[in-house]
PDB file of C-alpha atoms in Angstrom:
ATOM      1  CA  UNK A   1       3.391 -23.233 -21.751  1.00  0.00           C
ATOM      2  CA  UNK A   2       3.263 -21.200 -18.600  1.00  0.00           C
ATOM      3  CA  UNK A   3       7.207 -19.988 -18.942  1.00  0.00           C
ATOM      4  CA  UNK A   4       6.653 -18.319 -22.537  1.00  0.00           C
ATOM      5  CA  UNK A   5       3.409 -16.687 -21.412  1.00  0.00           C
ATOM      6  CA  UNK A   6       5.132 -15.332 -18.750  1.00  0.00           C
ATOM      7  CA  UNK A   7       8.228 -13.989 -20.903  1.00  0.00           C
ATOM      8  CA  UNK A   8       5.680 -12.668 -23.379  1.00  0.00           C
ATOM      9  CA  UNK A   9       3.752 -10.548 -20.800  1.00  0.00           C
ATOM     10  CA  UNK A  10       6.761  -9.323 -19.014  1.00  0.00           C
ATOM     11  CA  UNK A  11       7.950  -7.844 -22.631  1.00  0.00           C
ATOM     12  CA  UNK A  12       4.950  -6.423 -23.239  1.00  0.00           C
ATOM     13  CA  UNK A  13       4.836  -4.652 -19.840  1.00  0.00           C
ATOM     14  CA  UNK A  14       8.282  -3.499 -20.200  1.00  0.00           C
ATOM     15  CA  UNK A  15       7.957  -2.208 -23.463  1.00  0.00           C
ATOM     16  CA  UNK A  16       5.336  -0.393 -22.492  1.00  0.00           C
ATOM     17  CA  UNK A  17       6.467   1.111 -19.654  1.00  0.00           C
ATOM     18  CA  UNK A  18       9.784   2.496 -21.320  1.00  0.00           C
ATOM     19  CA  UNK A  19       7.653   3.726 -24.325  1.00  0.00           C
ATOM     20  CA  UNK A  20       4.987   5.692 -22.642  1.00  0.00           C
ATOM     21  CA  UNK A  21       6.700   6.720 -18.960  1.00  0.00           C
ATOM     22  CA  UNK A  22       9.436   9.091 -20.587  1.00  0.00           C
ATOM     23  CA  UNK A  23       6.673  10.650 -23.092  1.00  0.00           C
ATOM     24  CA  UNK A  24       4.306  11.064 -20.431  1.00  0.00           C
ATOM     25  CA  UNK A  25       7.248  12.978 -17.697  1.00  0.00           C
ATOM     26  CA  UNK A  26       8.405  14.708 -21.358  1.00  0.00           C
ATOM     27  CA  UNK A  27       5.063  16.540 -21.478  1.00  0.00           C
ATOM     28  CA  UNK A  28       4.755  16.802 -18.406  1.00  0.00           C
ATOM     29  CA  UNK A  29       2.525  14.284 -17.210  1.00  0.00           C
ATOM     30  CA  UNK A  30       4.627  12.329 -14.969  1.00  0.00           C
ATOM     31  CA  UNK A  31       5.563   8.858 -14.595  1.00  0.00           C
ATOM     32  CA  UNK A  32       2.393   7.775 -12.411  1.00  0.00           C
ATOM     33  CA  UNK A  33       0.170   8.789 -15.558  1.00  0.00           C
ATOM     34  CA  UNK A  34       2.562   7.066 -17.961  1.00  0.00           C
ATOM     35  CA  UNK A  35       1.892   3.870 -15.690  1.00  0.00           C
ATOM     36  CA  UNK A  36      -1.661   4.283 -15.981  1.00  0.00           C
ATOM     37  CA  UNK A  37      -1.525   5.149 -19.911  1.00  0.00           C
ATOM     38  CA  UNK A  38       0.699   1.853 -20.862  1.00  0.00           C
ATOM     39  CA  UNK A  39      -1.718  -0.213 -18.721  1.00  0.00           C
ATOM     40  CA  UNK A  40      -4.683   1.165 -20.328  1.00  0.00           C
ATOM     41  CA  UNK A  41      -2.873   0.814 -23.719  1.00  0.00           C
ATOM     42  CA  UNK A  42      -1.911  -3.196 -23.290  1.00  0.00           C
ATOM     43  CA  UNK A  43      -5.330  -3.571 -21.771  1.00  0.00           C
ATOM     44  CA  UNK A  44      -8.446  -5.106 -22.519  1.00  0.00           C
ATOM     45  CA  UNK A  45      -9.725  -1.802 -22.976  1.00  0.00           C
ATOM     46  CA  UNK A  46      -7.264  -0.476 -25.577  1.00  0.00           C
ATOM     47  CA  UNK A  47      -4.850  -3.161 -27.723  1.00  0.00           C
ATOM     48  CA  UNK A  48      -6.129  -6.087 -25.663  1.00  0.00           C
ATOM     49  CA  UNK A  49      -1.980  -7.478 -25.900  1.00  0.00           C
ATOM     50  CA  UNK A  50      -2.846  -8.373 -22.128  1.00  0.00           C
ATOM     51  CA  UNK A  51      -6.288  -9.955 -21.196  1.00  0.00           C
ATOM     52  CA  UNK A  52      -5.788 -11.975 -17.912  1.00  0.00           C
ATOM     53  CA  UNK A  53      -5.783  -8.580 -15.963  1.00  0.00           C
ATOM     54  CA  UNK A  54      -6.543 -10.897 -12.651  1.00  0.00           C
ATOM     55  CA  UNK A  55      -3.404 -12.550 -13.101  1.00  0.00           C
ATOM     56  CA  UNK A  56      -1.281  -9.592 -12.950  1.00  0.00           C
ATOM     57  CA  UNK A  57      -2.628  -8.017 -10.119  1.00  0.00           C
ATOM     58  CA  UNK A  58      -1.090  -9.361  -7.180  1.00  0.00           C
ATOM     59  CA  UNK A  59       2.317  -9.108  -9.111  1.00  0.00           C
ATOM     60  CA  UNK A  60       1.911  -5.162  -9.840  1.00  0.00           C
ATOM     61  CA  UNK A  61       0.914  -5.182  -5.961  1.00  0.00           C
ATOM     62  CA  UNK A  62       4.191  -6.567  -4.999  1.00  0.00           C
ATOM     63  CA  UNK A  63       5.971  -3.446  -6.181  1.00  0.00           C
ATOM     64  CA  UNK A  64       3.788  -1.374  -4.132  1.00  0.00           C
ATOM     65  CA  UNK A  65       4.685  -3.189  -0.835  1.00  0.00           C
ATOM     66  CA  UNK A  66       8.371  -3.662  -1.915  1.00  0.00           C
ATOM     67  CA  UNK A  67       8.386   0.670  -2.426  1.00  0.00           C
ATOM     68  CA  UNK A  68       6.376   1.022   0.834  1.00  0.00           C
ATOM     69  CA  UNK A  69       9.137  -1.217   2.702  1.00  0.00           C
ATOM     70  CA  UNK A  70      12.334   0.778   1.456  1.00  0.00           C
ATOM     71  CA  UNK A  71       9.867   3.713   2.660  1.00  0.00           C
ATOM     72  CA  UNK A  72       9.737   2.537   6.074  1.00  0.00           C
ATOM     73  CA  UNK A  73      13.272   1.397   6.210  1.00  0.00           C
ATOM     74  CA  UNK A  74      14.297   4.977   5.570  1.00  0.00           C
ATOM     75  CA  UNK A  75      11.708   6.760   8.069  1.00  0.00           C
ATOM     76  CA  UNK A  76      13.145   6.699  11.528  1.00  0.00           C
ATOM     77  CA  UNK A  77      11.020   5.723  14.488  1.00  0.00           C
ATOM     78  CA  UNK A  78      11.310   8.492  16.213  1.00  0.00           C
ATOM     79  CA  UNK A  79      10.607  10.731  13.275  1.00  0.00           C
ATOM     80  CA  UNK A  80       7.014   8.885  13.193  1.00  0.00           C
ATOM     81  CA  UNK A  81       5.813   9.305  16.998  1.00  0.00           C
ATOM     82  CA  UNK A  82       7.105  13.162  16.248  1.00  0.00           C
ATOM     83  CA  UNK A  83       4.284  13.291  13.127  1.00  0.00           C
ATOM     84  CA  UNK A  84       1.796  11.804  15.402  1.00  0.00           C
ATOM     85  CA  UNK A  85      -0.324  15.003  15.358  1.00  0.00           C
ATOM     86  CA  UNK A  86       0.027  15.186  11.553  1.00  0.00           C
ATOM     87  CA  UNK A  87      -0.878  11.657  11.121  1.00  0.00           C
ATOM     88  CA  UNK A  88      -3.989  11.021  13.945  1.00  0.00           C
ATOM     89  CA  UNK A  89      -4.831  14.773  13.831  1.00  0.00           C
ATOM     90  CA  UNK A  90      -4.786  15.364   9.889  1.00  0.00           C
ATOM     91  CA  UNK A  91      -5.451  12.572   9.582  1.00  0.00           C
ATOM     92  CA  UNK A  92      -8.377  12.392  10.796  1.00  0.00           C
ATOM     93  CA  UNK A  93      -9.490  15.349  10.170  1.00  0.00           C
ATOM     94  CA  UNK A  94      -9.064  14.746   5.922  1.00  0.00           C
ATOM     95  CA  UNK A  95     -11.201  11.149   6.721  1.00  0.00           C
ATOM     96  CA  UNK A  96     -14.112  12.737   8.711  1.00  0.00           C
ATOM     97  CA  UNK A  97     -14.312  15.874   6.215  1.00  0.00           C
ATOM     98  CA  UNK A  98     -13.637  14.257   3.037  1.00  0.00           C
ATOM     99  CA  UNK A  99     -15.990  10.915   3.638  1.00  0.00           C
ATOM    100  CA  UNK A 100     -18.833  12.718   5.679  1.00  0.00           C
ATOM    101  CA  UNK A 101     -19.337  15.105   2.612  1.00  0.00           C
ATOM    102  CA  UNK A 102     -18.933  12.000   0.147  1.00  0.00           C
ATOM    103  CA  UNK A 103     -21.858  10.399   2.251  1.00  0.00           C
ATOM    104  CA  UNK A 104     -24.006  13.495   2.273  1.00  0.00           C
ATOM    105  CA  UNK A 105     -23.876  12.817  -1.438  1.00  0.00           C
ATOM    106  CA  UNK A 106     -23.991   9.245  -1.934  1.00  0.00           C
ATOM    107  CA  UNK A 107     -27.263   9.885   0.572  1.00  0.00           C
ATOM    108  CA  UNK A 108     -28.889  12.552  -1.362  1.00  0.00           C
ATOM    109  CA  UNK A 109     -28.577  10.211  -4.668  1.00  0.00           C
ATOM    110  CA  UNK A 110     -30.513   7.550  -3.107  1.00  0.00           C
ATOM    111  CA  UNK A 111     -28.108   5.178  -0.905  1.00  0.00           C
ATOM    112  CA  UNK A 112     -29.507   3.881   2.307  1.00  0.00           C
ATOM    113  CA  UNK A 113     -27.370   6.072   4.927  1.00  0.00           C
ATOM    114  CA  UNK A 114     -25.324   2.654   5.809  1.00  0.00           C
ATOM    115  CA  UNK A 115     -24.430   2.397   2.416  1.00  0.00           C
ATOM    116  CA  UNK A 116     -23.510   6.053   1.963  1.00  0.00           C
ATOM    117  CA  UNK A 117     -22.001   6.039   5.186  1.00  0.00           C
ATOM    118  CA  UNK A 118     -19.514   2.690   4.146  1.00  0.00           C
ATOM    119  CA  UNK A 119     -18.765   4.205   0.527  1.00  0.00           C
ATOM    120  CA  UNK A 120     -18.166   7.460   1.398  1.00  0.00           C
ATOM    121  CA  UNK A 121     -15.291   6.313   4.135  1.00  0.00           C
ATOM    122  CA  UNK A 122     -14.081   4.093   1.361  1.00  0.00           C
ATOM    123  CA  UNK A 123     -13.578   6.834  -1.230  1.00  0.00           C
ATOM    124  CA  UNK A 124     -12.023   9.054   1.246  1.00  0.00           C
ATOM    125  CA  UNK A 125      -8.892   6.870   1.363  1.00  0.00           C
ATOM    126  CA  UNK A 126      -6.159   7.566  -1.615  1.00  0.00           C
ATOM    127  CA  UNK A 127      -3.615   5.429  -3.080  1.00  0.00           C
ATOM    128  CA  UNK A 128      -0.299   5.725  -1.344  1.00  0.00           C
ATOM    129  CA  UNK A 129       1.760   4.352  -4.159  1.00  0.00           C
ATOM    130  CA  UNK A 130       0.652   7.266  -6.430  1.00  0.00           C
ATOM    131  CA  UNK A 131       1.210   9.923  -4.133  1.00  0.00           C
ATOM    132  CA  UNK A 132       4.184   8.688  -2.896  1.00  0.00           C
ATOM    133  CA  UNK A 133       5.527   8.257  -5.932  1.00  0.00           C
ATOM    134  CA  UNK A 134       4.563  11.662  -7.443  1.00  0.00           C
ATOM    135  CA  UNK A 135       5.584  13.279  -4.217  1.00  0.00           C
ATOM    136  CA  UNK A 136       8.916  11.695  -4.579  1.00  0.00           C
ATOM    137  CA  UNK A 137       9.452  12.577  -8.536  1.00  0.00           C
ATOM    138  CA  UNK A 138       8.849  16.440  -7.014  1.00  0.00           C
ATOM    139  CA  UNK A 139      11.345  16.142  -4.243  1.00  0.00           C
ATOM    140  CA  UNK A 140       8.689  16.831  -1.649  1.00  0.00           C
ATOM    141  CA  UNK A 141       8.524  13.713   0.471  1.00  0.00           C
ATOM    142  CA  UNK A 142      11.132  15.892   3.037  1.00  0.00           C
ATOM    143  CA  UNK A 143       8.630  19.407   2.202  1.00  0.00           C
ATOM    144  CA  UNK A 144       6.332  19.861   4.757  1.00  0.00           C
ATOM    145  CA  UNK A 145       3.523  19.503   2.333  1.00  0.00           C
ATOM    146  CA  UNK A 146       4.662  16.197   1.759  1.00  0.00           C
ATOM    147  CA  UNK A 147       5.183  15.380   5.174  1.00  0.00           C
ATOM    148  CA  UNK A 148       1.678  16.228   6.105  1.00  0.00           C
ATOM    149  CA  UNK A 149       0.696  14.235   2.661  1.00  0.00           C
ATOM    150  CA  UNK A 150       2.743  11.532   3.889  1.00  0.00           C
ATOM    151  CA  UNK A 151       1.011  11.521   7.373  1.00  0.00           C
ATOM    152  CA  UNK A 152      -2.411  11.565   6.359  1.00  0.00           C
ATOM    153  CA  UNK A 153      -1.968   8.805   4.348  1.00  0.00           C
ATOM    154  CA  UNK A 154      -0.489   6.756   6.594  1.00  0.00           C
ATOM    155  CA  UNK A 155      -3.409   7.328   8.844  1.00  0.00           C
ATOM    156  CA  UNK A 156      -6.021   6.151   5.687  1.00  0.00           C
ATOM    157  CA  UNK A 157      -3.835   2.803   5.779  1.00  0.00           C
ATOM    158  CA  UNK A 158      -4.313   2.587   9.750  1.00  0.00           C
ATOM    159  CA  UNK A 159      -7.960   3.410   9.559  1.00  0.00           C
ATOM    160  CA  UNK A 160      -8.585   0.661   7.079  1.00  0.00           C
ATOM    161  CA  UNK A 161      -8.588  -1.613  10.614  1.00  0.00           C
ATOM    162  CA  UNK A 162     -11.741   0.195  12.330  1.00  0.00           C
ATOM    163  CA  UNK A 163     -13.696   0.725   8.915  1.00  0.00           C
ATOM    164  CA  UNK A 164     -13.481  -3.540   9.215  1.00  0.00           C
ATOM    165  CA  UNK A 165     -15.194  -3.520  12.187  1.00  0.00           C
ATOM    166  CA  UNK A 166     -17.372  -0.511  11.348  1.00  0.00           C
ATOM    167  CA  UNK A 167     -19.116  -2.160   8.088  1.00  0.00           C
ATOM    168  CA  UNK A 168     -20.685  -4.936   9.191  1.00  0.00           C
ATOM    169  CA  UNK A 169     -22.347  -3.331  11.914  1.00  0.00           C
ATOM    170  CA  UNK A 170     -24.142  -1.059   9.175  1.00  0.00           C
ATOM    171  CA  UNK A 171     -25.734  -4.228   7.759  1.00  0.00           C
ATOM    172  CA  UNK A 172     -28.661  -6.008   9.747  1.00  0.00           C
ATOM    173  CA  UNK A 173     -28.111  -8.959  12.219  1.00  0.00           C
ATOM    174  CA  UNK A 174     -25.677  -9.425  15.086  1.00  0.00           C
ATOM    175  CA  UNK A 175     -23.898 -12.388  13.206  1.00  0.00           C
ATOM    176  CA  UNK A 176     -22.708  -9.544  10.974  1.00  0.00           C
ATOM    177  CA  UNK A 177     -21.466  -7.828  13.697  1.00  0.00           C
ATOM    178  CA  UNK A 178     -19.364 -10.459  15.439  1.00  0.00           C
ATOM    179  CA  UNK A 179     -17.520 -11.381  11.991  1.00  0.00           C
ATOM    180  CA  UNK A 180     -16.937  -7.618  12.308  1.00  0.00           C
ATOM    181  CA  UNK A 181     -15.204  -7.804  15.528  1.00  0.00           C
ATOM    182  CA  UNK A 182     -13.464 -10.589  14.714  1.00  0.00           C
ATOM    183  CA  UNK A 183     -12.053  -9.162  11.574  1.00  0.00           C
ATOM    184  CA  UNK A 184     -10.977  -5.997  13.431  1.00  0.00           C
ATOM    185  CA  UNK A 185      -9.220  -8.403  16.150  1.00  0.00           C
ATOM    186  CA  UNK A 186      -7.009 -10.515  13.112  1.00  0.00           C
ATOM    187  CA  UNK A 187      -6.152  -6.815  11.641  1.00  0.00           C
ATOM    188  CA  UNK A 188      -4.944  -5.891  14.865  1.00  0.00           C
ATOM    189  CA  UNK A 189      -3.104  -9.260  15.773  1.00  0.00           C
ATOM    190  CA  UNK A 190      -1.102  -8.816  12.584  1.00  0.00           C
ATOM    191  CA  UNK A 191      -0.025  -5.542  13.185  1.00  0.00           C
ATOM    192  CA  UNK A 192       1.144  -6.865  16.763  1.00  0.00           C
ATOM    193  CA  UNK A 193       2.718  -9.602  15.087  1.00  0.00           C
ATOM    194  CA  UNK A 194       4.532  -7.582  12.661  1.00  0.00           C
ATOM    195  CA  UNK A 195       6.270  -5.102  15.097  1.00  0.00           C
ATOM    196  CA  UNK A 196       7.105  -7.858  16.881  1.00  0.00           C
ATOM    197  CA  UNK A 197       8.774  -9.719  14.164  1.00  0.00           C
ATOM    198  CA  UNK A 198      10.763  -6.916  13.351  1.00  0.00           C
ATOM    199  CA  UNK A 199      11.529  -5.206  16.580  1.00  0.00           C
ATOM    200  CA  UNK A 200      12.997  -8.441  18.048  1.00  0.00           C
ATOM    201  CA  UNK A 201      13.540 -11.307  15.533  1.00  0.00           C
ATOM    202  CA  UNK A 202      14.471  -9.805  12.453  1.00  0.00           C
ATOM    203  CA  UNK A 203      17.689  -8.325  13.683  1.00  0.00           C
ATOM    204  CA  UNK A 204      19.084 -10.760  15.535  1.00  0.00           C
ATOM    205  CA  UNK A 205      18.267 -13.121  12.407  1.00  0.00           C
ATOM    206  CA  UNK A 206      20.094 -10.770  10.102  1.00  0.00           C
ATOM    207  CA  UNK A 207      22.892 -11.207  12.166  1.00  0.00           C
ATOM    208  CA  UNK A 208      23.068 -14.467  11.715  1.00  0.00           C
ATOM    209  CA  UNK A 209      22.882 -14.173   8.242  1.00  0.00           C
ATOM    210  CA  UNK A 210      25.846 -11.593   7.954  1.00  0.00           C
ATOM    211  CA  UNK A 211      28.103 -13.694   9.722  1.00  0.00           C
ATOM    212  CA  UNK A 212      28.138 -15.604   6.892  1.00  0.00           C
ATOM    213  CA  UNK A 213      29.175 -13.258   4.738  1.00  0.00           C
ATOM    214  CA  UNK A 214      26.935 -14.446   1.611  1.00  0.00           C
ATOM    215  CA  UNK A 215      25.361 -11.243  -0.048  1.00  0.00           C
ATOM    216  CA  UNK A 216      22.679 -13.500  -1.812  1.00  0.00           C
ATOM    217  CA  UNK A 217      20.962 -15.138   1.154  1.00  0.00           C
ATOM    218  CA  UNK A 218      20.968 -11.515   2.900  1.00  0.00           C
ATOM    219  CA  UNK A 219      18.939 -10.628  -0.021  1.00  0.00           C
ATOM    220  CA  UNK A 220      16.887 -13.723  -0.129  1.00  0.00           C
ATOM    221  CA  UNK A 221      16.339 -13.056   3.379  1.00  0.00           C
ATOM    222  CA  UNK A 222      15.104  -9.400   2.935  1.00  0.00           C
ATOM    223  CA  UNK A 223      12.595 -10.840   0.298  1.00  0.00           C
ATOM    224  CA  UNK A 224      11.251 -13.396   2.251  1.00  0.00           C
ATOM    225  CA  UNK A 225      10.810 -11.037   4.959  1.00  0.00           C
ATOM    226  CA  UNK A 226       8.546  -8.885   2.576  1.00  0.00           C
ATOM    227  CA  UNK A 227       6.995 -11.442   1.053  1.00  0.00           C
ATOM    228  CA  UNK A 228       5.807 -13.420   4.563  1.00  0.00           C
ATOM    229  CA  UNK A 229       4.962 -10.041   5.943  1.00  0.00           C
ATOM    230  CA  UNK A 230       2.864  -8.822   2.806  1.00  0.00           C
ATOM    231  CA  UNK A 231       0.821 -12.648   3.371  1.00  0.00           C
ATOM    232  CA  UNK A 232      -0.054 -12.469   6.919  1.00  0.00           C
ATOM    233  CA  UNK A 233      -1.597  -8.785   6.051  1.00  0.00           C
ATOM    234  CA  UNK A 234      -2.963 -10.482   3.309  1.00  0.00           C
ATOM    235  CA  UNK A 235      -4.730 -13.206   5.413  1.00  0.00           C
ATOM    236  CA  UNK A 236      -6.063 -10.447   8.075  1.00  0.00           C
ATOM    237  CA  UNK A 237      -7.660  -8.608   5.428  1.00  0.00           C
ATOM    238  CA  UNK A 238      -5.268  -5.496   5.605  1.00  0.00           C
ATOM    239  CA  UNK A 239      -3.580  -3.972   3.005  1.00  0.00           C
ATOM    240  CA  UNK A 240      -0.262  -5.686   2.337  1.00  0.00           C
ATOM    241  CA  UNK A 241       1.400  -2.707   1.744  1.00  0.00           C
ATOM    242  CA  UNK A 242       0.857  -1.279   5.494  1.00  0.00           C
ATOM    243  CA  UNK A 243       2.573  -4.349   6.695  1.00  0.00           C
ATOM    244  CA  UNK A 244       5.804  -3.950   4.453  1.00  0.00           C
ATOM    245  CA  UNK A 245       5.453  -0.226   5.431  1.00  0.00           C
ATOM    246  CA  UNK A 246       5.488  -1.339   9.515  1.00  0.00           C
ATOM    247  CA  UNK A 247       8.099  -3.423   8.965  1.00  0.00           C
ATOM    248  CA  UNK A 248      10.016  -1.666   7.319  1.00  0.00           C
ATOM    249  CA  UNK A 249      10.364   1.056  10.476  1.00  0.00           C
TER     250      UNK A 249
END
């Protein structure tokens, strides 16, 4: 039953996709808003062709984190500590401006200033997949507006690991606060644990692998990489996509 399902739905998202993507970049739209138009489309809040919405989730993730790992395979290392000001500096900068003036208003609507405080953080952070991908539709990813784009959101994904620690000490009681800390210690353990996988095992592994000379396991290699990388950020809470992003460099 499962097999057919899964055939069915992968037509439907296909068909979709070609359909509305080339109308959407024909008017002018671009392809991220012919995404978003097929999925509302197939949805349960247009033709309802697609109702387990939970289901596909963690499958539509996967292409973000496989798009954020050919990303950081293509971004040199030293190109990275050289956007350090962009990234901790404008960085920064967009987080403090952009989620102390959502809190302001979040706090003049009524929100306890913890709450406004925690949401307005929260909002400040974009969607890397969308800008990315728009970015790289424009050919600006190598523009300097891109690369300051590019750096600032990079620093959203990093800050994700202090906003952790920072929420539960907005609530009340100091059990709150220790699950805080020790959510803020797994996020950073699994960052260490990433660049270490692929500073020092992952190549010498590959090399193993190309010795013998089978294009398919290098592959299958490559995905299992991801895909083990993707569920350890998983597990600490982090965004998988910053892991296939780290590993990726």
């Amino acid at each position: 039953m499962a097999e057919p399902s899964l055939l069915q739905d992968a037509l439907i998202y296909l068909g979709a996709a070609v359909v509305c993507v080339p109308l959407a970049k024909r008017v002018g739209l671009g392809s991220v808003m012919g995404y978003l138009i097929a999925g509302w489309l197939i949805g349960p809040w247009g033709f309802k062709l697609i109702g387990a919405v939970e289901s596909t989730l963690h499958f539509a993730e996967f292409g973000v984190v496989l798009m954020l790992f050919l990303i950081g395979l293509e971004l040199d290392l030293k190109r990275l500590i050289a956007m350090r000001r962009a990234v901790f500096g404008g960085g920064a900068l967009q987080m403090l401006t952009c989620g102390g003036a959502l809190a302001l208003g979040l706090f003049a609507l009524g929100l306890t200033w913890q709450a406004a405080l925690a949401a307005g953080l929260a909002l400040a952070r974009s969607s890397t997949a969308i800008a990315v991908q728009t970015m790289n539709e424009r050919n600006l990813m190598n523009a300097p507006v891109g690369k300051g784009s590019f750096a600032v959101l990079l620093f959203q994904d990093i800050a994700a690991i202090p906003l952790i620690a920072l929420v539960p000490f907005l609530g009340v009681g100091a059990a709150a606060g220790e699950s805080g800390w020790i959510g803020a210690a797994k996020a950073i353990a699994a960052i260490v644990g990433v660049v270490i996988i692929g500073r020092f095992l992952t190549r010498p592994l590959m090399r193993l692998i190309a010795k013998a000379d089978v294009r398919e396991i290098f592959t299958a290699f490559a995905l299992l990489l991801v895909i083990g990388i993707a569920r350890l950020m998983t597990a600490a809470g982090l965004s998988m996509a910053l892991g296939a992003f780290l590993a990726g460099v």
